[in-house]
Structures are given as structure tokens and as C-alpha cells.
């Protein structure tokens, strides 16, 4: 049972090369960020306050940093399952998909205040909704989860407000009655973004990869496995364009990438984030003139005794981006997440509620307009090369009552790192609900052996 | 879906271009005159305002590894060397690897500044772009808040300037090799400088491997000729690497031969 799986995280070896650091300076193990990595990301892929800390390999043309070494901005990632095997009902499947996912990254800084992140991606066998309530599996190459510019607005704001010299320092750091308050940002991200990277449970930085679904003749035979807290959760919901939406598809704030604008800033231990997106992964098509606004706040704690953590709250308003039958509806999402890191233990969890609003009377069949999901993952670095992970997912689904079913899955994984950028993993996922006829509960017990490689 | 960009690509491109132009122009107009180089007078003397600014910078950049109280127990610290050396320094313990002072002594402020400025390859980034003024402020904060002892302002080690071409000669390398053998360097670094494969322990009991002298990228204390000279004389406190200033006392110029031998191992 081996397969190469799309692991939806990313490590950027280019940054390690650029700053002459090991991967674990920013990661517990790639792709999960440690506290320094989070600060690095928050500062626009730079060391906070340092502004292009390592410029030996760069050419400075005015205010533009020109890379002299392409490898300082280029990274490549391949992952997938050498063998995957599903058991528990007929017909059993054994697949070989290598590579499942290929990703190319270009990331770096353009000036002290402007950074960029470009991701191109090839994914094999992705399940996608199509009109008519049907789905298809297809392989794609194109823009990946993220493709954006990040701009630090602080220098511009300082200039606009005429701050300079010591006043700049005061404004940069702020002051409270009892002491200084550090202020970072505001940073704006424009383009295709995944703002969940700032959430306490960032779905693009988890160790247990998603399991793709399976489609047969346009019908989902088995839904994939994603962190259920962030899944769409509703049976029978479509996008505003009428494409079907997988009930386990990550959507909205934790979409695997959507076009929009995101603004975030950090004041002391509090991170505040606001933005607007197209919603339901509409790509670059402007199908949502109202846009979907969201707001997130995260409070960090710790920073000594090898401990750090955070608590986050999220609210997202899906504005006419979803459809039930042929009626556009609003979709309210809210939830919390938390993260605690202590030495080699890393726990992160999220619970998210979803409510379909303004559901019209007279839809084709009874519809449960509320749903929620819960996800808890724990990782433990047992040795410097062995990472053990376990994740529990629970989905209390909504949608058409005649179609819906709930899900509970527990997954365990052992990941062995040959090097920080090259790992094998063995994983097993077990369906606690028991195999049923519903495509959600037809998630059959699953074993995989995969490879994850970063250059 | 991913290449269906036609409908609104112009709109998004316009937003991007407008934003770039706007912020570039705003930031260009906001460029501050860096002014003259910060006055480095009395570099060792902490000034309250400098310490306060150093504290802010520390809490933005250093805290993640060195921790809130400077104990080297920041949330990211343990992953730099999982289950092994190196770990971020515990400033409160008063043991510093990178000094120009005698083994067992505290570093000078300029030593702290050098480490902050240069970083440690593979482990700690260079903070060169903070600026000398800010680097000094961070060093002063570390000194006053965590070390809490008066730092030496000079060293008793005699640093003899290098004479002659900045490369090794066959003769100097030969003399350096004799010193390498005589001083027992091969016990840890091996006869060929690549190490013996033994695993040692640092002062915290963490596993540490002797540096491979043929690979300059593993030199934590810097790779310049002067850096290697200083490392030989001071040692790396907290690790099994001793200082050899006593052995060279009165004949410090001979240490350059050992530097040359190490350079010859690297072919530079």
C-alpha cells in the first residue's frame, strides 16, 4: 500500500538557502511553522525588523533587491503516495499515484516592503464539482493555492502621517501605559491568497495530508478526507455558478486559495486580520460582486520554557456565493481554533459552525441549514527524525436531510525524515462511523506510504 | 478553472499595478536620510534609551529562540537542534561561545555585536541589516537584562596581526600541521580534519560533533582568518573546544601557522 499524496503544506527551502539557515529554524518540521517561522511569514518573508537580513547575494538597484542567485527564490516540491489502499467494503482499491502533486514556488522580496509568493501546481486526480450535481476527477496545472503580493503598509502610513525619527520608533512600536507594545504591519496581501496561514489551525501546514475522493460516472463514490472543521459540510450545496461542492471540500476562510485582498496587523500579542474574497474558490472569475468579507483575531501567548500557543476566532460571511437548488443563499461561518506547542509536542484544534441564511421556502426537500465540524491534531517529534501524528475529525453535516450523513475519522501517521526536506510517511485512517452507503461514510479504512520532497 | 482568468484579469492586474505604484511612490517619498553613522562613543556604556529600544527589537526578533527571559528557551529554540546541539544560548548562564576574551570570561559588547551582526551559519541569521546602532542596542539589552554583570571592556589575549599574504604557504601549513598534532587537535577533529566520528556533549548535555575543518560553512564563529585565529585562542565555552591562548602566550604569531594549516585543509 503505497501512494504519493498531495500534502497541502509548503516548506520553502529557498528561504533556508537565502538566509543560510536550516529548515528547522522556521519549522518544527516542514511544513509546520514554529514561532520564528510565523514571525518571518508575518513580516513578509523577512526576519522581523531586519529588512532583507542577508543581502550578500543580492544586488541593490535603488530600492529594488535583485536576486543574483535564482535558487534563493526558487523551490520545488513533489509528494504523493507510492501506494494507497482502501479497505472495508467492496471493491477494495489499491492505487499507485506518483507524483500526486508537483509544486513550484517563487518567493522573495522585491523591496523592503513588497514581497511576493508565486505557486504553480500540478495535481493529479483532483475531484471537482461540475454543473448538474455531478463531479469529475481531473489533473490540472496552473496557479496553486497562493499567488500574491504582500505589501507592508507601515512605512507608507508613517510617511502619510508625517512621522519620523524617534516618532517613527514610537509609532512603530506603540506605547501603552505599562510598557511598549510591538506593532507589526499592517500587511496587505493581494492576489490569490490563503489567509488561513495566520489562523491557529492553518490547514496548509498540517502533517497529515488530505485524502482525495473518488468519482465514478460523475457521482462521488467516496468523499475525500480533509480536516472536517473546515469542510463545506452541506450536502446539496452548489457554488453560485451551479458547480457541485464536495461536502469535505475546504472552503471559505480555509479555502486552498482564492482571489481577494487580505489585511492583517499585529499589536503586541494580538493579530487582527480582515479581508474579502470571491468565495467558494471561484478562481479569478468575478462571479461574486458582493465579495465575502471575513474577520479573524488571534491572541498569542508563551515565548518561554519552550512553550508557545495561540487562540483564534473567525467569522466569515459568504455573500450570495452558494446556491441551494437554484436559489442564492448567504452562508455564515464562525469558529475558534487553538494551538499549544510545548517542547516537541504540538497540538492544534478547531471547531467551526456553519449556518445557511435566507433559505427560501419551497426548496425541493427538507434541508438542515446548520452544520459543524471538529478537528484535533497532535504531533510529537519523537526523535530528530521521527514525527508521530494523530488526528481526529468529526463532521455533523447539514444540507438535504435525505442525502446527509455524519462522519468520524481518526488518522495516525509516522513520518521518517531522511533529511529535513525529504521524508517518508506511513499513515492509516480509520472510519469510526463504520462503512456505509453514503459517500461520506464510504470513506473506507485507508493505508498509505508516501514521500514528501522539497528542493 | 485555474486558467480561466479572462473575465477579471484586467481588474486584478489594475489593482495590483495601482497598489504597487501607490505604495512604491509613497515609500520612496518617505525615505529617511540615514544620517551619519551612529556615534559609537563609549560603546560599552548602557544608556537607558538604548536598552529600551534594544528590548523592543529583542522582543520582535530574538525572543522566538532566546525566550522572554533570555534563557534560550524560546518556543522555536528546541527545533534548531532537535535532540542535539546547537541550542540558542542561555544568556543568564554566563557562558558564551563566541568571545575575544579568555576562556571562562564574559564577552565584550563588541563580541555580542559581532555575533548578532554575522549570525551563525545554519543556525542563527545575520542581523546585519538592523544597523550598527540597533545591533548595539540589542547587545546592551542582553547585557543589562540577562547577563547582569559588567562586561569586560578589553581582553588579556594578545592578538597578533597577520603578516604577509592572506594565504597559506607550504612552509606555514607544515608548521601548522606540527602544531595541530602537538596540541592534540586530531583527537576530536581527526588526522585529516574531518572529525573522528566521536560524539561529544556540550555543557547542557546535548550531543555535539566536532567541526569538520575541511568545510568552512560549519564554522560557527566565522570563517575569516581572524575569526579562526580568535577561535583557536579563545576556544568555544560551553563546548569541548578549549582555548589555546596559554599555549601560544609570548608566541602568538605561531597561531597563524595553525590558521594556515586549517586554510590548507579547505584549499583556500
Coordinates of C-alpha atoms in Angstrom, one line a residue, chain B:
Chain B
X1 CA -10.8 26.7 -13.6
X2 CA -7.3 27.8 -12.9
X3 CA -6.6 29.3 -16.2
X4 CA -10.0 31.0 -16.7
X5 CA -8.6 34.4 -16.0
X6 CA -10.1 36.3 -18.8
X7 CA -13.1 37.9 -17.2
X8 CA -11.4 39.8 -14.5
X9 CA -7.7 39.5 -15.0
X10 CA -7.6 43.1 -16.1
X11 CA -9.4 44.2 -13.0
X12 CA -7.0 42.3 -10.7
X13 CA -4.0 43.4 -12.7
X14 CA -5.1 47.0 -12.4
X15 CA -5.5 46.6 -8.6
X16 CA -2.0 45.1 -8.3
X17 CA -0.3 47.6 -10.5
X18 CA -2.1 50.5 -8.9
X19 CA -1.2 49.2 -5.5
X20 CA 2.4 48.7 -6.4
X21 CA 2.7 52.2 -7.9
X22 CA 1.0 53.8 -5.0
X23 CA 3.0 52.2 -2.3
X24 CA 6.3 52.4 -4.1
X25 CA 5.8 56.1 -4.6
X26 CA 4.6 56.6 -1.0
X27 CA 7.6 54.7 0.3
X28 CA 10.1 56.3 -2.0
X29 CA 8.9 59.7 -0.9
X30 CA 9.2 58.6 2.7
X31 CA 12.8 57.6 2.6
X32 CA 14.6 58.9 5.6
X33 CA 18.1 60.2 5.4
X34 CA 20.0 57.6 7.3
X35 CA 22.2 60.4 8.6
X36 CA 25.7 59.9 9.8
X37 CA 26.8 56.6 11.2
X38 CA 25.7 56.3 14.8
X39 CA 28.2 57.7 17.2
X40 CA 29.9 54.7 18.7
X41 CA 31.4 56.7 21.6
X42 CA 31.7 54.7 24.8
X43 CA 30.3 51.6 23.2
X44 CA 30.2 49.6 26.4
X45 CA 28.1 52.0 28.4
X46 CA 24.4 51.2 28.6
X47 CA 22.1 54.1 28.1
X48 CA 18.5 53.7 29.3
X49 CA 17.0 54.7 26.0
X50 CA 19.3 52.3 24.1
X51 CA 18.4 49.5 26.4
X52 CA 14.7 50.2 26.0
X53 CA 15.0 50.2 22.2
X54 CA 17.1 47.1 22.4
X55 CA 14.3 45.4 24.4
X56 CA 11.8 46.2 21.7
X57 CA 14.0 44.8 19.0
X58 CA 14.8 41.8 21.1
X59 CA 11.1 41.1 21.6
X60 CA 10.4 41.3 17.9
X61 CA 13.3 39.3 16.6
X62 CA 15.2 37.4 19.2
X63 CA 12.5 36.2 21.6
X64 CA 11.4 33.3 19.5
X65 CA 14.6 31.5 20.1
X66 CA 16.2 33.1 23.1
X67 CA 13.0 33.4 25.0
X68 CA 11.4 36.1 27.1
X69 CA 13.9 35.9 29.8
X70 CA 17.0 35.2 27.7
X71 CA 17.3 31.6 28.8
X72 CA 17.5 30.2 25.3
X73 CA 14.1 28.6 25.8
X74 CA 12.0 30.4 23.2
X75 CA 9.2 28.5 21.5
X76 CA 11.3 27.9 18.4
X77 CA 14.6 27.1 20.3
X78 CA 14.2 23.4 20.7
X79 CA 13.8 22.8 17.0
X80 CA 17.0 24.4 15.9
X81 CA 18.9 21.3 17.1
X82 CA 16.2 18.8 17.9
X83 CA 17.6 16.4 20.5
X84 CA 21.1 17.7 19.8
X85 CA 23.4 20.7 19.9
X86 CA 23.1 23.6 19.0
X87 CA 20.5 25.4 21.0
X88 CA 20.1 29.2 21.4
X89 CA 22.3 30.5 24.2
X90 CA 21.1 30.9 27.7
X91 CA 22.4 34.4 28.4
X92 CA 21.7 34.1 32.1
X93 CA 24.1 31.2 32.5
X94 CA 27.1 33.5 31.6
X95 CA 28.7 31.0 29.2
X96 CA 29.4 32.4 25.8
X97 CA 31.0 30.5 22.9
X98 CA 31.9 33.5 20.8
X99 CA 34.2 35.9 22.5
X100 CA 37.6 37.6 22.1
X101 CA 38.2 37.2 25.9
X102 CA 39.9 34.4 27.8
X103 CA 38.1 31.1 28.2
X104 CA 35.7 31.3 31.1
X105 CA 35.3 35.1 30.9
X106 CA 32.3 37.0 29.7
X107 CA 32.3 38.5 26.2
X108 CA 32.8 42.2 25.4
X109 CA 29.9 44.1 24.0
X110 CA 31.6 44.1 20.6
X111 CA 31.6 40.3 20.8
X112 CA 27.9 40.2 21.3
X113 CA 27.5 42.7 18.4
X114 CA 29.7 40.6 16.1
X115 CA 27.5 37.5 16.7
X116 CA 24.3 39.5 16.2
X117 CA 25.7 41.1 13.0
X118 CA 27.3 38.0 11.4
X119 CA 24.9 35.3 12.7
X120 CA 25.9 31.7 13.0
X121 CA 25.8 29.7 9.7
X122 CA 22.9 27.3 9.6
X123 CA 21.6 28.3 13.0
X124 CA 21.2 32.0 13.5
X125 CA 20.5 34.5 10.8
X126 CA 22.6 37.6 10.2
X127 CA 21.1 40.7 11.6
X128 CA 23.4 42.9 9.7
X129 CA 20.6 45.0 8.3
X130 CA 19.3 46.0 11.7
X131 CA 22.1 48.6 11.6
X132 CA 25.0 49.1 13.9
X133 CA 23.1 51.4 16.2
X134 CA 20.3 48.9 16.7
X135 CA 22.7 45.9 17.0
X136 CA 24.5 47.7 19.8
X137 CA 21.2 48.4 21.5
X138 CA 20.2 44.8 21.4
X139 CA 23.7 43.8 22.8
X140 CA 23.2 46.3 25.6
X141 CA 19.8 45.0 26.4
X142 CA 21.1 41.4 26.6
X143 CA 23.9 42.6 28.8
X144 CA 21.9 44.6 31.3
X145 CA 18.7 42.5 31.4
X146 CA 20.1 38.9 31.2
X147 CA 23.8 38.8 31.9
X148 CA 23.6 41.3 34.7
X149 CA 27.3 41.6 35.2
X150 CA 29.7 44.2 34.0
X151 CA 31.2 43.0 30.7
X152 CA 34.9 43.3 30.2
X153 CA 36.0 46.2 28.0
X154 CA 39.3 44.7 26.9
X155 CA 40.8 41.3 26.6
X156 CA 44.0 40.0 28.0
X157 CA 44.6 37.8 25.0
X158 CA 47.3 39.1 22.7
X159 CA 46.0 39.3 19.1
X160 CA 49.0 39.4 16.8
X161 CA 48.1 40.9 13.4
X162 CA 48.6 38.7 10.4
X163 CA 51.8 39.5 8.5
X164 CA 52.3 38.5 4.9
X165 CA 49.9 37.3 2.2
X166 CA 46.5 36.2 3.3
X167 CA 47.0 32.6 2.2
X168 CA 49.0 29.7 3.4
X169 CA 52.4 28.7 2.2
X170 CA 53.7 25.2 2.1
X171 CA 56.0 26.0 4.9
X172 CA 53.4 27.7 7.1
X173 CA 51.0 24.9 6.6
X174 CA 53.7 22.4 7.5
X175 CA 54.4 24.2 10.7
X176 CA 50.7 24.5 11.4
X177 CA 50.3 20.8 11.0
X178 CA 53.0 20.2 13.5
X179 CA 51.1 22.4 16.0
X180 CA 47.9 20.6 15.1
X181 CA 49.5 17.3 16.2
X182 CA 51.2 18.8 19.2
X183 CA 48.1 20.5 20.6
X184 CA 46.1 17.3 20.2
X185 CA 43.6 18.8 17.7
X186 CA 43.4 15.4 15.9
X187 CA 41.8 13.8 19.0
X188 CA 38.5 15.5 18.1
X189 CA 39.0 16.8 14.6
X190 CA 40.8 13.8 13.2
X191 CA 44.1 13.5 11.4
X192 CA 42.6 14.8 8.2
X193 CA 40.4 17.5 9.9
X194 CA 37.2 15.8 9.0
X195 CA 36.4 14.6 12.5
X196 CA 36.8 11.3 14.2
X197 CA 33.1 10.4 14.3
X198 CA 33.0 10.7 18.0
X199 CA 30.0 12.4 19.6
X200 CA 30.7 14.7 22.4
X201 CA 28.5 16.7 24.8
X202 CA 28.1 20.4 25.4
X203 CA 27.6 22.0 28.8
X204 CA 23.9 21.2 28.6
X205 CA 24.5 17.5 27.9
X206 CA 23.4 17.8 24.3
X207 CA 25.2 15.8 21.6
X208 CA 27.7 17.8 19.6
X209 CA 30.0 16.8 16.8
X210 CA 33.5 18.3 16.3
X211 CA 33.6 20.7 13.4
X212 CA 34.7 19.3 10.1
X213 CA 37.7 21.6 9.4
X214 CA 37.6 21.0 5.7
X215 CA 34.1 22.6 5.5
X216 CA 34.1 26.3 6.2
X217 CA 30.4 26.5 6.2
X218 CA 30.3 24.6 9.5
X219 CA 32.4 27.3 11.3
X220 CA 30.1 28.9 13.7
X221 CA 32.5 31.6 14.9
X222 CA 33.2 32.9 11.4
X223 CA 35.4 31.8 8.5
X224 CA 37.8 34.8 8.1
X225 CA 41.4 34.3 9.0
X226 CA 40.9 36.5 12.1
X227 CA 37.8 34.5 13.1
X228 CA 39.7 31.2 13.0
X229 CA 42.6 32.8 14.9
X230 CA 40.3 34.1 17.6
X231 CA 38.5 30.7 17.9
X232 CA 41.8 29.0 18.4
X233 CA 42.9 31.4 21.1
X234 CA 39.6 31.7 23.0
X235 CA 38.0 28.3 22.5
X236 CA 34.2 27.9 22.5
X237 CA 33.0 28.0 26.0
X238 CA 30.3 25.5 26.8
X239 CA 31.6 23.0 24.3
X240 CA 34.6 20.7 24.5
X241 CA 36.7 23.1 22.3
X242 CA 39.3 24.7 24.6
X243 CA 41.2 27.9 24.1
X244 CA 44.9 27.8 23.4
X245 CA 45.9 31.3 24.4
X246 CA 48.1 29.9 27.2
X247 CA 49.9 27.6 24.8
X248 CA 50.7 30.4 22.5
X249 CA 51.5 33.0 25.1
X250 CA 54.5 35.0 24.1
X251 CA 54.5 33.4 20.7
X252 CA 51.1 34.4 19.5
X253 CA 52.3 34.8 15.9
X254 CA 52.7 31.0 15.7
X255 CA 48.9 30.6 15.9
X256 CA 48.8 31.9 12.4
X257 CA 50.6 28.8 11.2
X258 CA 47.7 26.7 12.7
X259 CA 45.3 29.0 10.9
X260 CA 47.2 28.4 7.7
X261 CA 47.0 24.7 8.1
X262 CA 43.3 24.8 8.5
X263 CA 43.1 27.0 5.4
X264 CA 45.1 24.5 3.6
X265 CA 42.6 21.8 4.5
X266 CA 40.0 23.9 2.8
X267 CA 42.2 24.7 -0.2
X268 CA 42.0 28.5 0.3

